[in-house]
Amino acid sequence: MNRIVLIGNGFDLAHGLPTKYEDFINDFWKSFLTSCFQQDTYFHSGIYKEEWIHLAAPEGRVLSDFFPEIRSLLYFLETNKTVIDYKDFRQRINYLNEKELPNGEGVFFKICNPFLLHLLESISRNRNWVDIENEYYKFLCNKFDATGHYDGYDEVEKLNEDFEYVKRKLKDYLIKILDKEPPKKSNEILSIIFSQFILKEFTAVGKEYFVESESGKIKREIDNISDPFSDEMSPKTNPLIEGYKETLNYVGNRGLKESLLSDLIKEEKAKAYFDLKPQNILFLNFNYTDTDKLYIDVDNDNSEIIHIHGELANPSNPIIFGYGDELEDNYKKLENLQDNNYLENIKSIKYLETDNYKRILDFINSDKYQIIILGHSCGNSDRTLLNTLFEHENCVSIKPYYYQYEENGVKKDNYSDIVRNISRCFTDKRSMRDKVVNKTYTDWFASSV
């Protein structure tokens, strides 16, 4: 049996990388203000421009004149603090223009990218949380509101242009943080990835698969038959072979399978006498980073990596950043518009630009498999692909490892959130309840405490 290691952003977070979308947006704003105060320190021009941000102090003044708590650029760099967050900055500018500065001498501040402006304001409203891909899709779908258009845009081409800018800045940010401190391997995560299969975590079809496989090995051992096309019985099983031989002689093949199932279902006995390890492992990485390479077994060729959303420094596998939920109600409306600009950033279409998706299909069609989830929320922005993986007949177990945190002195986790998101990826809920491993059989893999 095979295993798919489903890797999401939480995997990078567990390795100490600040890869949340809010980390990126906050760093963008911090970098912009840093450049402004740096300009004040060295050039005293009072006019500040970024590609989509225009900021200007009154003539003869500079921005830092109005923010006395920022003593110098050196102070900011040494403390590594955010100079002023976006919400406070906006409020201060509004107050200055309304209460303190004479008419005509206000601070000019404008963000000419409505999507970027929306992200900055969302971070302020939602206490440092935002999902950029979901927000982009909402902008697309606002075409269907009562007014017939969406905030800040008269045409979808401009939205896509602004979204492309955010995508480019995200790529720059990820390259920057990886250059600072490369991630290190976690022995705990290593043990999860290469852990032995546990039978109670599988569907009835999955259990039957293991029983058939192991009984075949045992019968070949008893009959002293060598089969070059089949796996050999584990040496760990030798102490049980005489008992299985007697069972086979007295009650036949069915009795052997029943006895074997009884042994395999007992976790301690299974670990002691069997090698139920994955035959092949696919690291299916939804991130743009390559943290997964820390866990590739270089001595074996049974592991492979697919960066389904692209890689930072690989032109042959460019970044895919957008939305991937063809099951969502509005998606059909987007298609029916007969305007390809609306499908510019739909993931399932972008997948066809490389062979990554075909390689995934080859893997899931090749044998039964278990999915273990490490740091992926299983949200709607990837629902089309996740539905393909989860509902496939060869998928016999979905094991979500969860994130643990502390809130007001109480330990909490996101297991329930992950399972609810998984549920949305299924059209067959009975299959979902059969395949998803319950909380008592799984564990947390990352923690903030």
Coordinates of C-alpha atoms in Angstrom, one line a residue:
M1 CA 0.0 0.0 0.0
N2 CA 1.1 3.6 -0.7
R3 CA 1.0 6.8 1.3
I4 CA 0.3 10.4 0.2
V5 CA 1.8 13.0 2.5
L6 CA -0.5 16.1 2.0
I7 CA 1.6 19.1 2.8
G8 CA 0.1 22.5 3.5
N9 CA 1.2 25.8 5.0
G10 CA 1.1 24.5 8.5
F11 CA 4.0 22.2 7.6
D12 CA 6.2 25.2 6.9
L13 CA 4.9 26.9 10.1
A14 CA 5.9 23.9 12.1
H15 CA 9.4 24.3 10.8
G16 CA 9.6 27.9 12.0
L17 CA 8.9 29.7 8.7
P18 CA 6.6 32.7 8.9
T19 CA 4.5 31.8 5.8
K20 CA 1.0 32.8 6.8
Y21 CA -0.6 35.2 4.4
E22 CA -0.9 37.7 7.2
D23 CA 2.9 37.4 7.7
F24 CA 3.4 38.3 4.1
I25 CA 0.9 41.3 4.1
N26 CA 2.3 42.7 7.4
D27 CA 5.9 42.4 6.0
F28 CA 4.8 44.2 2.8
W29 CA 3.5 47.1 4.8
K30 CA 6.4 47.0 7.2
S31 CA 8.9 47.1 4.3
F32 CA 7.0 50.0 2.7
L33 CA 7.1 52.1 5.8
T34 CA 10.7 51.2 6.4
S35 CA 11.6 52.6 3.0
C36 CA 9.6 55.8 3.8
F37 CA 11.5 56.4 7.0
Q38 CA 14.8 55.5 5.4
Q39 CA 14.1 58.1 2.8
D40 CA 13.4 60.6 5.5
T41 CA 16.7 59.8 7.1
Y42 CA 18.8 60.2 4.0
F43 CA 17.0 62.3 1.4
H44 CA 14.3 64.4 3.2
S45 CA 12.1 64.5 0.1
G46 CA 8.6 63.9 1.6
I47 CA 7.4 62.1 -1.5
Y48 CA 7.1 58.3 -1.3
K49 CA 6.1 55.9 -4.0
E50 CA 5.8 52.2 -4.3
E51 CA 4.3 50.6 -7.5
W52 CA 0.8 51.0 -6.3
I53 CA 1.1 53.2 -3.2
H54 CA 1.4 57.0 -3.4
L55 CA 2.2 58.9 -0.2
A56 CA 3.3 62.5 0.1
A57 CA 3.8 64.9 3.1
P58 CA 3.0 68.6 2.8
E59 CA 5.6 70.7 1.0
G60 CA 8.7 71.2 3.1
R61 CA 7.8 68.4 5.5
V62 CA 8.6 64.7 5.8
L63 CA 6.5 61.8 7.0
S64 CA 8.5 61.3 10.2
D65 CA 7.6 64.8 11.3
F66 CA 4.2 63.5 12.1
F67 CA 5.3 60.3 13.9
P68 CA 7.7 61.5 16.6
E69 CA 7.8 58.0 18.3
I70 CA 9.9 56.8 15.3
R71 CA 13.2 58.3 16.5
S72 CA 15.2 56.9 13.6
L73 CA 15.4 54.2 11.1
L74 CA 18.1 52.6 13.3
Y75 CA 15.7 52.4 16.3
F76 CA 13.2 50.5 14.1
L77 CA 15.8 48.1 12.7
E78 CA 17.3 47.3 16.1
T79 CA 14.0 46.6 17.8
N80 CA 12.6 44.8 14.7
K81 CA 9.1 46.2 15.5
T82 CA 6.4 47.1 13.0
V83 CA 6.8 50.9 12.8
I84 CA 3.0 51.5 12.7
D85 CA 0.5 48.9 11.5
Y86 CA -1.8 49.8 8.6
K87 CA -4.9 50.5 10.6
D88 CA -3.1 52.9 13.0
F89 CA -1.3 54.6 10.1
R90 CA -4.6 55.2 8.3
Q91 CA -6.2 56.6 11.4
R92 CA -3.3 58.9 12.1
I93 CA -3.3 60.2 8.6
N94 CA -7.0 60.9 8.7
Y95 CA -6.7 62.6 12.0
L96 CA -3.9 64.8 10.8
N97 CA -5.8 65.8 7.7
E98 CA -9.0 66.6 9.6
K99 CA -7.8 68.1 12.8
E100 CA -4.2 69.4 12.7
L101 CA -3.0 70.3 9.3
P102 CA -4.3 73.5 7.5
N103 CA -6.5 73.1 4.5
G104 CA -4.6 72.1 1.4
E105 CA -1.6 70.9 3.5
G106 CA -2.7 67.4 4.3
V107 CA -0.8 64.1 3.9
F108 CA -1.7 62.5 0.6
F109 CA -2.1 58.8 0.8
K110 CA -3.6 56.5 -1.8
I111 CA -3.4 52.8 -2.7
C112 CA -4.2 52.4 -6.4
N113 CA -4.5 48.6 -6.2
P114 CA -8.0 48.0 -4.7
F115 CA -7.3 44.3 -4.1
L116 CA -4.1 45.1 -2.1
L117 CA -6.1 47.7 -0.2
H118 CA -8.8 45.1 0.6
L119 CA -6.1 42.7 2.0
L120 CA -4.6 45.4 4.2
E121 CA -8.0 46.4 5.5
S122 CA -9.0 42.8 6.0
I123 CA -5.9 42.2 8.1
S124 CA -6.9 45.2 10.3
R125 CA -10.6 44.0 10.7
N126 CA -9.9 40.3 11.2
R127 CA -7.1 40.5 13.7
N128 CA -4.3 39.4 11.4
W129 CA -6.1 36.8 9.4
V130 CA -6.8 36.7 5.7
D131 CA -7.0 34.1 2.9
I132 CA -5.8 35.8 -0.3
E133 CA -7.0 33.1 -2.7
N134 CA -10.5 33.1 -1.2
E135 CA -10.7 36.9 -1.2
Y136 CA -9.7 36.9 -4.9
Y137 CA -12.5 34.4 -5.7
K138 CA -15.0 36.6 -3.8
F139 CA -14.0 39.6 -6.0
L140 CA -14.6 37.5 -9.1
C141 CA -18.0 36.3 -7.9
N142 CA -19.2 39.8 -6.8
K143 CA -19.9 40.2 -10.5
F144 CA -23.2 38.5 -9.7
D145 CA -24.3 40.9 -7.0
A146 CA -27.3 43.3 -7.3
T147 CA -25.3 46.2 -8.7
G148 CA -23.6 44.1 -11.5
H149 CA -20.1 45.0 -10.6
Y150 CA -17.6 44.6 -7.8
D151 CA -15.8 47.0 -5.5
G152 CA -13.0 48.9 -7.1
Y153 CA -13.1 47.3 -10.5
D154 CA -14.9 47.9 -13.7
E155 CA -13.2 45.1 -15.5
V156 CA -11.8 41.7 -14.6
E157 CA -8.5 42.4 -16.4
K158 CA -7.6 45.1 -13.9
L159 CA -8.4 42.7 -11.0
N160 CA -6.2 40.1 -12.5
E161 CA -3.4 42.6 -13.0
D162 CA -3.6 43.7 -9.3
F163 CA -3.8 40.0 -8.2
E164 CA -0.7 39.3 -10.2
Y165 CA 1.2 42.0 -8.4
V166 CA 0.3 40.4 -5.0
K167 CA 1.4 37.1 -6.3
R168 CA 4.7 38.5 -7.4
K169 CA 5.3 40.2 -4.0
L170 CA 4.4 36.9 -2.2
K171 CA 7.0 35.1 -4.2
D172 CA 9.6 37.8 -3.3
Y173 CA 8.7 37.5 0.4
L174 CA 9.0 33.7 0.5
I175 CA 12.5 33.9 -1.2
K176 CA 13.5 36.5 1.4
I177 CA 12.5 34.4 4.5
L178 CA 14.1 31.3 3.1
D179 CA 17.3 33.1 2.6
K180 CA 17.3 34.2 6.3
E181 CA 17.2 30.8 7.9
P182 CA 16.7 27.5 6.1
P183 CA 14.3 25.1 8.0
K184 CA 15.6 22.1 9.9
K185 CA 14.4 18.5 9.9
S186 CA 12.0 17.5 12.7
N187 CA 12.4 14.0 14.1
E188 CA 8.8 13.9 15.2
I189 CA 7.6 14.7 11.7
L190 CA 10.0 12.2 10.2
S191 CA 8.5 9.5 12.4
I192 CA 5.0 10.4 11.3
I193 CA 5.8 10.3 7.6
F194 CA 7.5 6.9 7.7
S195 CA 5.3 5.4 10.4
Q196 CA 3.9 1.9 10.1
F197 CA 0.3 1.5 9.0
I198 CA -2.3 0.8 11.7
L199 CA -5.1 -1.4 10.6
K200 CA -7.9 0.2 12.7
E201 CA -7.4 3.4 10.8
F202 CA -8.6 1.9 7.5
T203 CA -11.9 1.2 5.8
A204 CA -13.1 -2.4 5.4
V205 CA -11.6 -2.4 1.9
G206 CA -8.2 -1.3 3.3
K207 CA -8.2 -3.9 6.0
E208 CA -9.1 -6.6 3.5
Y209 CA -6.2 -5.4 1.3
F210 CA -3.7 -5.9 4.2
V211 CA -5.1 -9.3 5.1
E212 CA -4.9 -10.5 1.4
S213 CA -1.4 -9.2 1.1
E214 CA 0.0 -10.7 4.3
S215 CA -1.8 -14.0 3.9
G216 CA -0.4 -14.4 0.4
K217 CA 3.2 -13.9 1.8
I218 CA 2.5 -16.4 4.6
K219 CA 1.1 -19.1 2.3
R220 CA 4.1 -18.7 0.0
E221 CA 6.4 -19.1 3.0
I222 CA 4.5 -22.2 4.2
D223 CA 4.5 -23.8 0.7
N224 CA 8.2 -22.7 0.2
I225 CA 7.2 -20.9 -3.0
S226 CA 9.4 -18.1 -4.3
D227 CA 7.6 -15.4 -6.3
P228 CA 9.9 -12.7 -7.7
F229 CA 6.9 -10.5 -8.4
S230 CA 5.6 -10.4 -4.8
D231 CA 7.0 -9.0 -1.6
E232 CA 8.5 -11.6 0.7
M233 CA 7.2 -12.2 4.2
S234 CA 8.9 -10.1 6.9
P235 CA 11.4 -11.9 9.1
K236 CA 9.5 -10.4 12.0
T237 CA 6.6 -12.7 11.2
N238 CA 8.6 -15.9 11.6
P239 CA 7.7 -16.6 15.3
L240 CA 4.0 -16.8 14.2
I241 CA 4.5 -19.0 11.2
E242 CA 3.9 -22.4 12.9
G243 CA 0.7 -21.2 14.4
Y244 CA -0.5 -19.9 11.0
K245 CA 0.5 -23.2 9.4
E246 CA -1.7 -25.1 11.9
T247 CA -4.6 -22.7 11.4
L248 CA -4.3 -23.2 7.6
N249 CA -4.2 -27.0 7.9
Y250 CA -7.2 -27.2 10.3
V251 CA -9.6 -24.5 9.2
G252 CA -8.3 -23.6 5.7
N253 CA -7.6 -20.3 4.0
R254 CA -10.6 -18.4 5.5
G255 CA -9.5 -19.4 9.0
L256 CA -6.0 -18.1 8.3
K257 CA -7.4 -14.8 7.2
E258 CA -9.6 -14.4 10.2
S259 CA -6.7 -15.2 12.5
L260 CA -4.4 -12.9 10.6
L261 CA -7.0 -10.0 10.8
S262 CA -7.2 -10.5 14.6
D263 CA -3.4 -10.2 14.9
L264 CA -3.1 -7.2 12.5
I265 CA -5.9 -5.2 14.2
K266 CA -3.9 -5.3 17.5
E267 CA -1.6 -2.4 17.2
E268 CA 1.2 -3.6 19.5
K269 CA 1.2 -7.1 18.0
A270 CA 1.1 -5.8 14.4
K271 CA 4.2 -3.5 15.1
A272 CA 6.0 -6.4 16.8
Y273 CA 5.5 -9.1 14.1
F274 CA 4.8 -7.3 10.8
D275 CA 6.3 -4.6 8.6
L276 CA 3.3 -2.6 7.4
K277 CA 5.3 0.2 5.9
P278 CA 4.3 2.2 2.8
Q279 CA 5.6 0.8 -0.4
N280 CA 5.7 4.2 -2.1
I281 CA 5.4 7.7 -0.6
L282 CA 4.2 10.7 -2.5
F283 CA 4.9 14.1 -0.9
L284 CA 2.1 16.2 -2.4
N285 CA 3.2 19.7 -1.5
F286 CA 0.7 22.6 -1.9
N287 CA 3.4 25.1 -0.8
Y288 CA 5.9 26.9 -2.9
T289 CA 8.8 26.1 -0.6
D290 CA 10.8 22.8 -0.6
T291 CA 10.8 22.0 3.1
D292 CA 9.6 18.5 2.1
K293 CA 13.1 17.7 0.7
L294 CA 14.3 17.4 4.3
Y295 CA 12.4 14.1 4.5
I296 CA 13.3 12.4 1.3
D297 CA 15.0 9.0 1.8
V298 CA 18.0 9.3 -0.5
D299 CA 18.8 5.6 0.0
N300 CA 15.5 4.5 -1.6
D301 CA 13.7 5.4 -4.7
N302 CA 10.2 4.8 -3.3
S303 CA 9.7 8.5 -2.5
E304 CA 8.7 11.3 -4.9
I305 CA 7.8 15.0 -4.5
I306 CA 5.1 16.8 -6.5
H307 CA 4.9 20.6 -6.0
I308 CA 1.4 20.9 -7.4
H309 CA 1.3 24.7 -7.0
G310 CA 4.8 25.2 -8.4
E311 CA 8.2 26.2 -7.0
L312 CA 9.9 29.5 -6.3
A313 CA 13.0 28.9 -8.4
N314 CA 11.9 26.5 -11.1
P315 CA 10.7 28.1 -14.4
S316 CA 9.5 24.6 -15.6
N317 CA 7.1 24.5 -12.6
P318 CA 5.8 28.1 -12.2
I319 CA 3.7 29.2 -9.2
I320 CA 0.0 28.6 -9.4
F321 CA -1.8 31.0 -7.2
G322 CA -5.6 31.4 -7.4
Y323 CA -8.7 29.3 -6.7
G324 CA -9.5 25.7 -7.1
D325 CA -13.2 24.9 -6.3
E326 CA -15.2 23.9 -9.3
L327 CA -17.8 22.5 -6.9
E328 CA -18.7 26.0 -5.7
D329 CA -22.1 27.3 -7.0
N330 CA -20.7 30.4 -8.7
Y331 CA -18.1 28.5 -10.7
K332 CA -20.5 27.5 -13.4
K333 CA -21.6 31.1 -13.7
L334 CA -18.0 32.1 -14.3
E335 CA -17.7 29.6 -17.1
N336 CA -20.9 30.7 -18.7
L337 CA -19.7 34.3 -19.0
Q338 CA -17.7 33.1 -22.0
D339 CA -14.8 35.4 -20.9
N340 CA -11.5 33.6 -20.4
N341 CA -10.3 36.4 -18.1
Y342 CA -12.5 35.1 -15.4
L343 CA -10.7 31.7 -15.6
E344 CA -7.2 33.2 -15.6
N345 CA -6.4 32.0 -12.1
I346 CA -8.4 28.9 -11.7
K347 CA -6.0 26.2 -10.5
S348 CA -7.4 23.1 -12.3
I349 CA -6.8 24.9 -15.6
K350 CA -3.3 25.9 -14.6
Y351 CA -2.5 22.3 -13.6
L352 CA -2.5 21.4 -17.3
E353 CA 0.5 23.5 -17.9
T354 CA 2.8 20.9 -16.3
D355 CA 2.6 17.1 -15.9
N356 CA 2.1 17.3 -12.1
Y357 CA -1.6 16.5 -12.2
K358 CA -1.1 13.5 -14.5
R359 CA 1.6 12.2 -12.2
I360 CA -0.8 12.4 -9.3
L361 CA -3.4 10.5 -11.2
D362 CA -0.8 7.8 -12.1
F363 CA 0.0 7.5 -8.4
I364 CA -3.5 7.2 -7.1
N365 CA -4.5 4.7 -9.8
S366 CA -1.5 2.5 -9.2
D367 CA -2.5 1.0 -5.8
K368 CA -4.5 1.5 -2.6
Y369 CA -3.3 4.5 -0.5
Q370 CA -3.6 6.3 2.8
I371 CA -3.5 10.1 3.0
I372 CA -1.8 11.8 6.0
I373 CA -2.4 15.5 6.3
L374 CA 0.3 17.7 7.6
G375 CA -0.5 21.4 7.9
H376 CA -3.2 21.6 5.2
S377 CA -6.5 23.1 6.2
C378 CA -8.3 21.3 3.3
G379 CA -10.1 24.6 2.5
N380 CA -12.2 25.4 -0.5
S381 CA -9.4 26.9 -2.5
D382 CA -8.1 23.4 -3.2
R383 CA -11.4 21.5 -3.1
T384 CA -11.4 20.2 -6.7
L385 CA -8.1 18.4 -6.3
L386 CA -8.9 17.2 -2.8
N387 CA -12.2 15.8 -4.0
T388 CA -10.3 13.7 -6.6
L389 CA -7.9 12.4 -3.9
F390 CA -10.4 11.7 -1.2
E391 CA -13.2 10.1 -3.2
H392 CA -11.0 7.9 -5.3
E393 CA -11.8 4.2 -4.8
N394 CA -8.1 3.5 -3.9
C395 CA -8.2 5.9 -1.0
V396 CA -8.8 3.8 2.1
S397 CA -7.7 6.2 4.9
I398 CA -7.5 9.9 5.5
K399 CA -5.5 10.8 8.7
P400 CA -5.4 14.4 9.6
Y401 CA -2.7 15.5 12.0
Y402 CA -3.7 18.7 13.7
Y403 CA -2.3 21.9 15.2
Q404 CA -2.4 22.5 18.9
Y405 CA -2.4 25.9 20.6
E406 CA -3.3 27.6 23.8
E407 CA -6.0 30.2 24.3
N408 CA -6.7 31.8 27.6
G409 CA -4.7 29.1 29.4
V410 CA -6.7 26.3 27.7
K411 CA -5.2 23.9 25.2
K412 CA -7.1 23.7 22.0
D413 CA -6.6 22.3 18.5
N414 CA -7.9 22.5 14.9
Y415 CA -8.9 18.9 14.4
S416 CA -12.6 19.7 14.1
D417 CA -11.9 22.5 11.7
I418 CA -9.9 20.3 9.4
V419 CA -12.6 17.6 9.4
R420 CA -15.3 20.0 8.6
N421 CA -13.3 21.3 5.7
I422 CA -12.6 17.7 4.6
S423 CA -16.4 17.1 4.7
R424 CA -16.9 19.9 2.1
C425 CA -14.5 18.1 -0.2
F426 CA -16.8 15.0 -0.3
T427 CA -19.9 14.6 -2.3
D428 CA -20.4 11.1 -0.7
K429 CA -20.6 11.8 3.1
R430 CA -20.9 8.1 4.0
S431 CA -17.5 7.6 2.3
M432 CA -16.1 10.5 4.2
R433 CA -17.2 9.1 7.6
D434 CA -15.6 5.7 6.6
K435 CA -12.3 7.1 5.5
V436 CA -11.5 9.9 7.9
V437 CA -9.5 8.7 11.0
N438 CA -11.2 9.8 14.2
K439 CA -9.4 12.0 16.7
T440 CA -8.6 9.2 19.2
Y441 CA -6.5 7.5 16.5
T442 CA -4.5 10.5 15.3
D443 CA -2.4 13.2 17.1
W444 CA -1.1 16.7 16.8
F445 CA 2.1 17.4 14.9
A446 CA 2.7 21.0 15.6
S447 CA 2.1 23.3 18.6
S448 CA 2.4 26.9 19.7
V449 CA 2.9 26.0 23.3

